[in-house]
Coordinates of N, CA and C in Angstrom, one line a residue:
E1 N 4.4 -13.5 0.1 CA 4.4 -15.3 1.3 C 3.5 -15.0 2.7
W2 N 4.0 -13.9 2.8 CA 2.9 -13.9 4.2 C 1.8 -13.4 3.9
L3 N 1.2 -13.1 2.9 CA -0.1 -12.9 2.5 C -1.0 -14.4 2.5
K4 N -0.2 -15.3 1.9 CA -0.5 -17.0 1.9 C -0.4 -17.5 3.3
E5 N 0.2 -16.7 3.9 CA 0.3 -17.6 5.4 C -1.4 -16.7 6.3
G6 N -1.8 -15.9 5.6 CA -2.8 -15.3 6.3 C -2.5 -14.0 7.3
H7 N -1.0 -13.3 7.3 CA -1.0 -12.6 8.0 C -1.2 -11.0 7.0
R8 N -1.2 -10.1 8.0 CA -1.6 -9.0 6.9 C -0.3 -8.1 7.6
I9 N -0.5 -7.3 6.1 CA 1.0 -6.4 5.6 C 0.7 -5.2 5.6
K10 N 1.9 -4.5 6.1 CA 1.5 -2.8 5.8 C 2.6 -2.2 5.0
V11 N 2.1 -1.5 4.0 CA 2.8 -1.0 2.6 C 2.8 0.2 2.9
E12 N 3.9 0.9 3.2 CA 4.4 2.4 3.4 C 5.4 2.9 2.9
L13 N 5.2 3.5 2.0 CA 6.3 4.2 0.5 C 7.0 5.4 1.5
F14 N 8.6 5.1 1.6 CA 9.3 6.2 2.0 C 9.9 6.8 0.9
L15 N 9.3 8.4 0.6 CA 9.4 9.4 -0.4 C 10.4 10.3 0.6
S16 N 11.3 10.7 -0.6 CA 12.4 11.7 0.0 C 11.9 13.4 -0.2
G17 N 12.4 14.2 0.3 CA 12.1 15.6 0.4 C 10.6 15.9 0.3
R18 N 10.7 16.5 -0.9 CA 8.9 17.4 -1.1 C 8.2 16.4 -2.2
S19 N 8.7 14.7 -1.9 CA 7.7 14.6 -3.1 C 6.6 13.9 -2.0
K20 N 6.9 13.7 -0.9 CA 5.7 13.2 0.5 C 4.8 14.2 0.6
Y21 N 4.8 15.7 0.0 CA 3.9 16.3 0.2 C 3.1 16.6 -1.0
M22 N 3.2 16.1 -2.0 CA 2.7 16.1 -3.2 C 1.0 16.1 -3.2
D23 N 0.1 16.0 -4.2 CA -1.1 16.3 -3.8 C -1.3 14.3 -4.1
D24 N -2.6 14.3 -3.4 CA -3.1 12.4 -3.4 C -3.1 12.2 -4.3
K25 N -3.1 12.4 -5.5 CA -3.3 11.7 -6.6 C -2.4 11.2 -7.1
F26 N -1.4 12.4 -6.9 CA 0.5 11.7 -7.4 C 0.7 10.2 -6.6
L27 N 0.4 10.6 -4.7 CA 0.8 9.8 -3.7 C 0.0 8.5 -4.2
R28 N -1.2 8.5 -4.6 CA -2.1 7.2 -4.8 C -1.7 6.5 -6.2
E29 N -1.0 7.0 -6.9 CA -0.4 6.4 -8.3 C 0.6 5.8 -7.8
R30 N 1.6 6.5 -7.0 CA 3.0 5.8 -6.9 C 2.4 4.5 -5.7
L31 N 1.6 4.4 -4.9 CA 1.3 3.2 -4.3 C 0.7 2.4 -5.0
N32 N -0.1 3.0 -6.3 CA -0.6 1.7 -6.8 C 0.2 0.8 -7.7
R33 N 1.3 1.8 -8.2 CA 2.3 1.2 -8.9 C 2.9 -0.5 -7.6
V34 N 3.5 -0.2 -6.7 CA 3.7 -0.9 -5.9 C 2.7 -1.8 -5.5
L35 N 1.7 -1.7 -5.5 CA 0.4 -2.7 -5.4 C 0.3 -3.7 -6.5
H36 N 0.8 -3.2 -7.8 CA 0.5 -4.0 -9.0 C 1.6 -5.5 -8.8
L37 N 2.2 -4.8 -8.2 CA 3.7 -6.1 -8.2 C 3.0 -7.5 -7.4
I38 N 2.3 -6.8 -6.5 CA 1.7 -8.4 -5.5 C 0.8 -9.6 -6.1
T39 N 1.6 -10.5 -6.5 CA 0.7 -11.7 -7.0 C -0.3 -12.2 -6.6
E40 N -0.3 -12.2 -4.9 CA -1.7 -13.0 -4.5 C -2.5 -12.2 -4.3
N41 N -4.1 -12.7 -4.1 CA -5.3 -11.8 -4.2 C -5.2 -11.3 -2.6
Y42 N -5.4 -9.8 -2.6 CA -5.5 -9.5 -1.2 C -6.5 -8.5 -1.6
K43 N -7.2 -7.9 -0.2 CA -7.9 -6.9 -0.1 C -7.6 -6.2 0.8
V44 N -7.7 -4.8 0.9 CA -7.7 -3.6 1.9 C -8.2 -3.8 3.0
A45 N -7.4 -4.0 3.9 CA -7.8 -4.0 5.7 C -8.4 -2.4 6.1
E46 N -7.0 -1.8 5.4 CA -7.1 -0.4 6.2 C -7.4 0.6 5.2
E47 N -7.9 1.8 4.7 CA -7.7 2.5 3.8 C -6.4 3.0 3.8
Y48 N -6.4 4.0 2.6 CA -4.8 4.9 2.3 C -5.3 5.9 2.9
K49 N -4.0 6.3 3.7 CA -3.5 7.5 4.6 C -2.2 7.7 4.3
K50 N -2.1 9.3 4.8 CA -0.7 9.7 4.7 C -0.1 9.6 5.8
G51 N 1.1 9.1 5.9 CA 2.3 8.8 6.8 C 3.0 9.8 6.9
P52 N 3.9 10.3 7.8 CA 5.0 11.3 7.8 C 6.0 11.0 6.8
K53 N 6.2 9.6 6.6 CA 7.2 9.6 5.2 C 6.9 9.3 4.2
G54 N 5.2 9.1 3.9 CA 4.8 8.6 2.7 C 3.3 7.9 2.4
P55 N 3.0 7.6 1.7 CA 1.2 6.8 1.8 C 1.7 5.4 2.6
I56 N 0.5 5.3 3.2 CA 0.4 4.1 3.8 C -1.2 2.7 3.8
I57 N -0.9 2.0 3.8 CA -2.1 1.0 3.1 C -1.7 -0.3 3.9
T58 N -3.0 -0.7 4.4 CA -2.2 -2.0 5.4 C -3.3 -3.2 4.0
L59 N -3.0 -3.9 3.8 CA -3.7 -5.5 3.1 C -3.5 -6.9 3.7
E60 N -4.3 -7.7 3.5 CA -4.8 -8.9 3.8 C -4.8 -10.0 2.9
R61 N -4.8 -11.2 2.9 CA -5.5 -12.1 2.0 C -6.9 -12.0 1.8
D62 N -7.3 -12.3 0.7 CA -8.4 -12.3 0.2 C -9.2 -13.5 0.1
T63 N -10.0 -14.2 0.8 CA -10.3 -15.7 0.8 C -11.5 -16.2 0.2
K64 N -11.9 -15.0 -0.5 CA -13.1 -15.0 -1.3 C -12.8 -15.7 -2.6
K65 N -11.6 -16.0 -3.0 CA -10.8 -16.2 -4.5 C -10.4 -17.2 -4.5

């Protein structure tokens, strides 16, 4: 709903314990699982980065499609 309105959204996964210190491949796979649930067309505004609680990515609406 927020993407349709043109807002940017930040997706941040909160991982517990040692999960947040796993290798990048594991963290990116977990983040991609969440991104596949989004039905609206989007593009990445800010690339993947590690946060204190887990991976973070910022998305915005893709106006090309």
